Amino acid sequence: MWKTIVLQTLSRLVKRGRLEVTLPDGSRHEFGEGTNGPDVALRLTDPARLRHLVQDPELALGEAYMDGTLVIERGDLRQMLTLFAINGGRDALPPLLAAGYAARFRARRFAQANGLNRARANVAHHYDLGDDFYELFLDADWQYSCAYFAREGMTLEEAQAAKKAHIARKLLIQPGMRVLDIGCGWGGMALTLARDFGAQVTGVTLSENQKARAEARAAAAGLSDRIDIRLQDYRTLDERFDRIVSVGMLEHVGAPNYGTYFNKVEDLLDPDGIALIHTIGRCGPPTTTSTWLAKYIFPGGYNPSLSELAGGIETTDLWQADIEVWRGHYAETLRRWQKRFEANLDRVREMYDDRFIRMWRYYLTGAEVSFDAYKHVVFQMQLTRRRDTVPNTRDYLYAQKAAAE
Amino acid sequence: MWKTIVLQTLSRLVKRGRLEVTLPDGSRHEFGEGTNGPDVALRLTDPARLRHLVQDPELALGEAYMDGTLVIERGDLRQMLTLFAINGGRDALPPLLAAGYAARFRARRFAQANGLNRARANVAHHYDLGDDFYELFLDADWQYSCAYFAREGMTLEEAQAAKKAHIARKLLIQPGMRVLDIGCGWGGMALTLARDFGAQVTGVTLSENQKARAEARAAAAGLSDRIDIRLQDYRTLDERFDRIVSVGMLEHVGAPNYGTYFNKVEDLLDPDGIALIHTIGRCGPPTTTSTWLAKYIFPGGYNPSLSELAGGIETTDLWQADIEVWRGHYAETLRRWQKRFEANLDRVREMYDDRFIRMWRYYLTGAEVSFDAYKHVVFQMQLTRRRDTVPNTRDYLYAQKAAAE
């Protein structure tokens, strides 16, 4: 019975490209018209996964890949994920999958509620995997967010520096300003703003590893007096800052909490302040997080539509001063991370087993695919409390650069 | 009884600034704490307006001003409208007004339905007032939308030219490209794109006056072979264009129709195309149009929140390539229009009576105030069908300019 449903579903979904599937009973099946998409052959070796594929295809596919019971016999992981992405429009789902998706969409308010304790556990799940591990695929500055490939031929290090410089321009930072970094990671942004712009930076993170590493880096740079890293939830802050920056943290906030998030940003921001919120988002309608990603990589996480972000901002009195949309940059960043990860595989193996390695590969590759096939993007939202805090044209972001070239 | 309610409502609403009101019975009343806002004294001379002010304050206030039964004895029209704007937060409305507002919000789907016939009538109501009239306050190019004051000291003419140049840069137009201008007005944008960029422009308008004037201008410029102006609703078009531009037309579309609008833009756009939609919007939650504005100036019109615009775009497969937010530019544009209007008052009087003149003054001044006190802005949304149609940084919008300076 499960076999029949799996085959019916695939035959209904897969139109573009070609998919050949060999089931555990040895039967082979072909789907798709063979054009406008990858050509992929898969073998499933575990009979128990058939039922799981019907009930929760996202989770079942990811777990089968992790377990090694899904073998890609023609094409590669990127092509397989692309094939499912371009054929898996949630509009075209058969009734059973559509009902499951609708239920998960409604359940976002629980799955992404992310209270103080849950938020901390979610962060520990991902960011406390070990600095030794992140070192193996991130750049030397530990930037775990989208780089800005502003010019042809940039290295990952250069593109991460360009990202920080672009954000600093949008913040119009003056020496001595108090800057809050919500989700400060391993301290790269704090170091740049303190060292290059003379800012007084408060960074908050929920990861003990990140806090320790960021503090050690500040000390090594002789900047401990200008950088204050705290293990604290941003919702418990009660101060005023001239500038607020938050890069790659809103992805952990969860769809039910955008009002809370932006209201807190407003409360923490000086009336003459500027906030720059940088987050993954999506050029598409509200949806919900893949069950595989929510279970293994980012519990409580969600990449919002612009309508959802704007809806959150509109519950405040903040002005939306500028919204930049980065399209290709994160896919390129992820390719660089994948390359480093694969190049350091021997060292990863000393820390983790093959299942973990396949999990991480599935995550990095799936994320890359999502920036094309699922229309994921990065939104940089510049927010102010007064109308005229930033100049009335965007020339100031580009003028210096053009003059220097 | 109406007097009591009016006084209760004003005492509940007006906190910032100071408002002194003399009622038709000669009684004088003061409201507000006298700080953080204008100091205004009003006299109401028509007893019948008291009831109307309770039932529909926006409409009653505007009509009383038009009729001359609302006299501003201290301060001016701008200060009066600012005072009401900063104190009239719809969150703080007393129950009666809140219920009326909620009913009007729900009725948007009728009031702004804007079918083909209604849309045409709405446009005729405003744009067919007479070219002789618009000539008296617009710039020489008849740009009836927000100018771009890109540099200090620009004239209105220069700022309108800068607006068109900025939009043309975002469109990345090459000679020979087919460009659709949805809501082409009196043809200024079409002329610029055909003359300066070699584009083949199709402009659609629902105003007979605009069509005639735009065609005459194209002929005078010797560009009739490159400019095709049609009296046609964009929803009835069935062609493909390399570029689509729409400046100040979406304000007439109405909140229920953003899905229709953006889906039509997608259908009309070549797969390698770029659309640039320029519209008034609002940094605030969805609301509804002032009853006065909807009755006298823009029937069927509405200035959307970003969440509403994004929601419309998200029903398509379009990429949101860039979103620029102009804050101060429209208020400045409106001040220039007001100045020209007042300077040409003698000629306006030859065409219209005093009630019309007060109506127009109320409109231009109210609009200016709304760009500050109601957080109105202009959104420029650059939309594409492919991910990489426009460059992956915004440098191309600014590089040439910086190099030229």
PDB file of N, CA and C in Angstrom, chain A residues 370-404:
ATOM      1  N   SER A 370      18.032  26.027  -1.994  1.00  0.00           N
ATOM      2  CA  SER A 370      16.859  26.836  -1.631  1.00  0.00           C
ATOM      3  C   SER A 370      16.997  28.281  -2.091  1.00  0.00           C
ATOM      4  N   PHE A 371      18.240  28.752  -2.245  1.00  0.00           N
ATOM      5  CA  PHE A 371      18.416  30.146  -2.678  1.00  0.00           C
ATOM      6  C   PHE A 371      18.156  30.312  -4.167  1.00  0.00           C
ATOM      7  N   ASP A 372      17.964  29.226  -4.848  1.00  0.00           N
ATOM      8  CA  ASP A 372      17.551  29.348  -6.239  1.00  0.00           C
ATOM      9  C   ASP A 372      16.135  28.796  -6.389  1.00  0.00           C
ATOM     10  N   ALA A 373      15.977  27.522  -6.112  1.00  0.00           N
ATOM     11  CA  ALA A 373      14.708  26.863  -6.424  1.00  0.00           C
ATOM     12  C   ALA A 373      13.563  27.303  -5.508  1.00  0.00           C
ATOM     13  N   TYR A 374      13.841  27.628  -4.248  1.00  0.00           N
ATOM     14  CA  TYR A 374      12.768  28.091  -3.355  1.00  0.00           C
ATOM     15  C   TYR A 374      12.747  29.614  -3.235  1.00  0.00           C
ATOM     16  N   LYS A 375      13.552  30.317  -4.048  1.00  0.00           N
ATOM     17  CA  LYS A 375      13.560  31.774  -4.037  1.00  0.00           C
ATOM     18  C   LYS A 375      13.875  32.356  -2.662  1.00  0.00           C
ATOM     19  N   HIS A 376      14.790  31.685  -1.955  1.00  0.00           N
ATOM     20  CA  HIS A 376      15.289  32.315  -0.735  1.00  0.00           C
ATOM     21  C   HIS A 376      16.204  33.478  -1.112  1.00  0.00           C
ATOM     22  N   VAL A 377      16.245  34.485  -0.244  1.00  0.00           N
ATOM     23  CA  VAL A 377      17.074  35.673  -0.454  1.00  0.00           C
ATOM     24  C   VAL A 377      17.575  36.123   0.917  1.00  0.00           C
ATOM     25  N   VAL A 378      18.378  37.174   0.926  1.00  0.00           N
ATOM     26  CA  VAL A 378      18.693  37.857   2.179  1.00  0.00           C
ATOM     27  C   VAL A 378      18.049  39.235   2.129  1.00  0.00           C
ATOM     28  N   PHE A 379      17.296  39.576   3.164  1.00  0.00           N
ATOM     29  CA  PHE A 379      16.753  40.928   3.290  1.00  0.00           C
ATOM     30  C   PHE A 379      17.610  41.712   4.285  1.00  0.00           C
ATOM     31  N   GLN A 380      18.067  42.882   3.859  1.00  0.00           N
ATOM     32  CA  GLN A 380      18.703  43.812   4.805  1.00  0.00           C
ATOM     33  C   GLN A 380      17.750  44.973   5.006  1.00  0.00           C
ATOM     34  N   MET A 381      17.198  45.059   6.198  1.00  0.00           N
ATOM     35  CA  MET A 381      16.222  46.115   6.486  1.00  0.00           C
ATOM     36  C   MET A 381      16.841  47.174   7.377  1.00  0.00           C
ATOM     37  N   GLN A 382      16.866  48.389   6.866  1.00  0.00           N
ATOM     38  CA  GLN A 382      17.390  49.518   7.634  1.00  0.00           C
ATOM     39  C   GLN A 382      16.195  50.248   8.246  1.00  0.00           C
ATOM     40  N   LEU A 383      16.187  50.337   9.573  1.00  0.00           N
ATOM     41  CA  LEU A 383      15.023  50.877  10.284  1.00  0.00           C
ATOM     42  C   LEU A 383      15.437  52.051  11.163  1.00  0.00           C
ATOM     43  N   THR A 384      14.576  53.056  11.219  1.00  0.00           N
ATOM     44  CA  THR A 384      14.869  54.229  12.047  1.00  0.00           C
ATOM     45  C   THR A 384      13.626  54.664  12.803  1.00  0.00           C
ATOM     46  N   ARG A 385      13.819  55.463  13.841  1.00  0.00           N
ATOM     47  CA  ARG A 385      12.671  55.993  14.587  1.00  0.00           C
ATOM     48  C   ARG A 385      12.231  57.344  14.062  1.00  0.00           C
ATOM     49  N   ARG A 386      13.165  58.099  13.483  1.00  0.00           N
ATOM     50  CA  ARG A 386      12.786  59.379  12.880  1.00  0.00           C
ATOM     51  C   ARG A 386      12.822  59.246  11.371  1.00  0.00           C
ATOM     52  N   ARG A 387      12.115  60.151  10.697  1.00  0.00           N
ATOM     53  CA  ARG A 387      12.028  60.065   9.253  1.00  0.00           C
ATOM     54  C   ARG A 387      13.364  60.307   8.574  1.00  0.00           C
ATOM     55  N   ASP A 388      14.148  61.250   9.107  1.00  0.00           N
ATOM     56  CA  ASP A 388      15.311  61.722   8.350  1.00  0.00           C
ATOM     57  C   ASP A 388      16.651  61.360   8.981  1.00  0.00           C
ATOM     58  N   THR A 389      16.699  60.252   9.697  1.00  0.00           N
ATOM     59  CA  THR A 389      17.962  59.865  10.326  1.00  0.00           C
ATOM     60  C   THR A 389      19.007  59.483   9.285  1.00  0.00           C
ATOM     61  N   VAL A 390      18.599  58.831   8.224  1.00  0.00           N
ATOM     62  CA  VAL A 390      19.554  58.501   7.154  1.00  0.00           C
ATOM     63  C   VAL A 390      19.291  59.451   5.977  1.00  0.00           C
ATOM     64  N   PRO A 391      20.312  59.674   5.147  1.00  0.00           N
ATOM     65  CA  PRO A 391      20.167  60.614   4.021  1.00  0.00           C
ATOM     66  C   PRO A 391      18.978  60.249   3.135  1.00  0.00           C
ATOM     67  N   ASN A 392      18.510  61.225   2.348  1.00  0.00           N
ATOM     68  CA  ASN A 392      17.310  60.981   1.542  1.00  0.00           C
ATOM     69  C   ASN A 392      17.603  60.325   0.185  1.00  0.00           C
ATOM     70  N   THR A 393      18.864  60.034  -0.101  1.00  0.00           N
ATOM     71  CA  THR A 393      19.195  59.145  -1.221  1.00  0.00           C
ATOM     72  C   THR A 393      20.155  58.079  -0.689  1.00  0.00           C
ATOM     73  N   ARG A 394      20.369  57.022  -1.501  1.00  0.00           N
ATOM     74  CA  ARG A 394      21.277  55.961  -1.058  1.00  0.00           C
ATOM     75  C   ARG A 394      22.696  56.195  -1.566  1.00  0.00           C
ATOM     76  N   ASP A 395      22.951  57.381  -2.103  1.00  0.00           N
ATOM     77  CA  ASP A 395      24.286  57.685  -2.634  1.00  0.00           C
ATOM     78  C   ASP A 395      25.385  57.440  -1.597  1.00  0.00           C
ATOM     79  N   TYR A 396      25.113  57.761  -0.333  1.00  0.00           N
ATOM     80  CA  TYR A 396      26.160  57.657   0.702  1.00  0.00           C
ATOM     81  C   TYR A 396      26.684  56.227   0.850  1.00  0.00           C
ATOM     82  N   LEU A 397      25.892  55.242   0.418  1.00  0.00           N
ATOM     83  CA  LEU A 397      26.351  53.851   0.523  1.00  0.00           C
ATOM     84  C   LEU A 397      27.351  53.512  -0.574  1.00  0.00           C
ATOM     85  N   TYR A 398      27.368  54.301  -1.616  1.00  0.00           N
ATOM     86  CA  TYR A 398      28.139  53.926  -2.803  1.00  0.00           C
ATOM     87  C   TYR A 398      29.163  54.984  -3.206  1.00  0.00           C
ATOM     88  N   ALA A 399      28.962  56.228  -2.771  1.00  0.00           N
ATOM     89  CA  ALA A 399      29.790  57.331  -3.257  1.00  0.00           C
ATOM     90  C   ALA A 399      31.270  57.141  -2.918  1.00  0.00           C
ATOM     91  N   GLN A 400      31.580  56.867  -1.662  1.00  0.00           N
ATOM     92  CA  GLN A 400      32.973  56.711  -1.237  1.00  0.00           C
ATOM     93  C   GLN A 400      33.672  55.637  -2.032  1.00  0.00           C
ATOM     94  N   LYS A 401      32.928  54.520  -2.178  1.00  0.00           N
ATOM     95  CA  LYS A 401      33.501  53.372  -2.859  1.00  0.00           C
ATOM     96  C   LYS A 401      33.867  53.722  -4.296  1.00  0.00           C
ATOM     97  N   ALA A 402      32.921  54.373  -4.991  1.00  0.00           N
ATOM     98  CA  ALA A 402      33.173  54.732  -6.383  1.00  0.00           C
ATOM     99  C   ALA A 402      34.349  55.698  -6.471  1.00  0.00           C
ATOM    100  N   ALA A 403      34.432  56.615  -5.512  1.00  0.00           N
ATOM    101  CA  ALA A 403      35.514  57.595  -5.529  1.00  0.00           C
ATOM    102  C   ALA A 403      36.863  56.913  -5.318  1.00  0.00           C
ATOM    103  N   ALA A 404      36.869  55.856  -4.506  1.00  0.00           N
ATOM    104  CA  ALA A 404      38.123  55.172  -4.168  1.00  0.00           C
ATOM    105  C   ALA A 404      38.631  54.315  -5.319  1.00  0.00           C
TER     106      ALA A 404
END
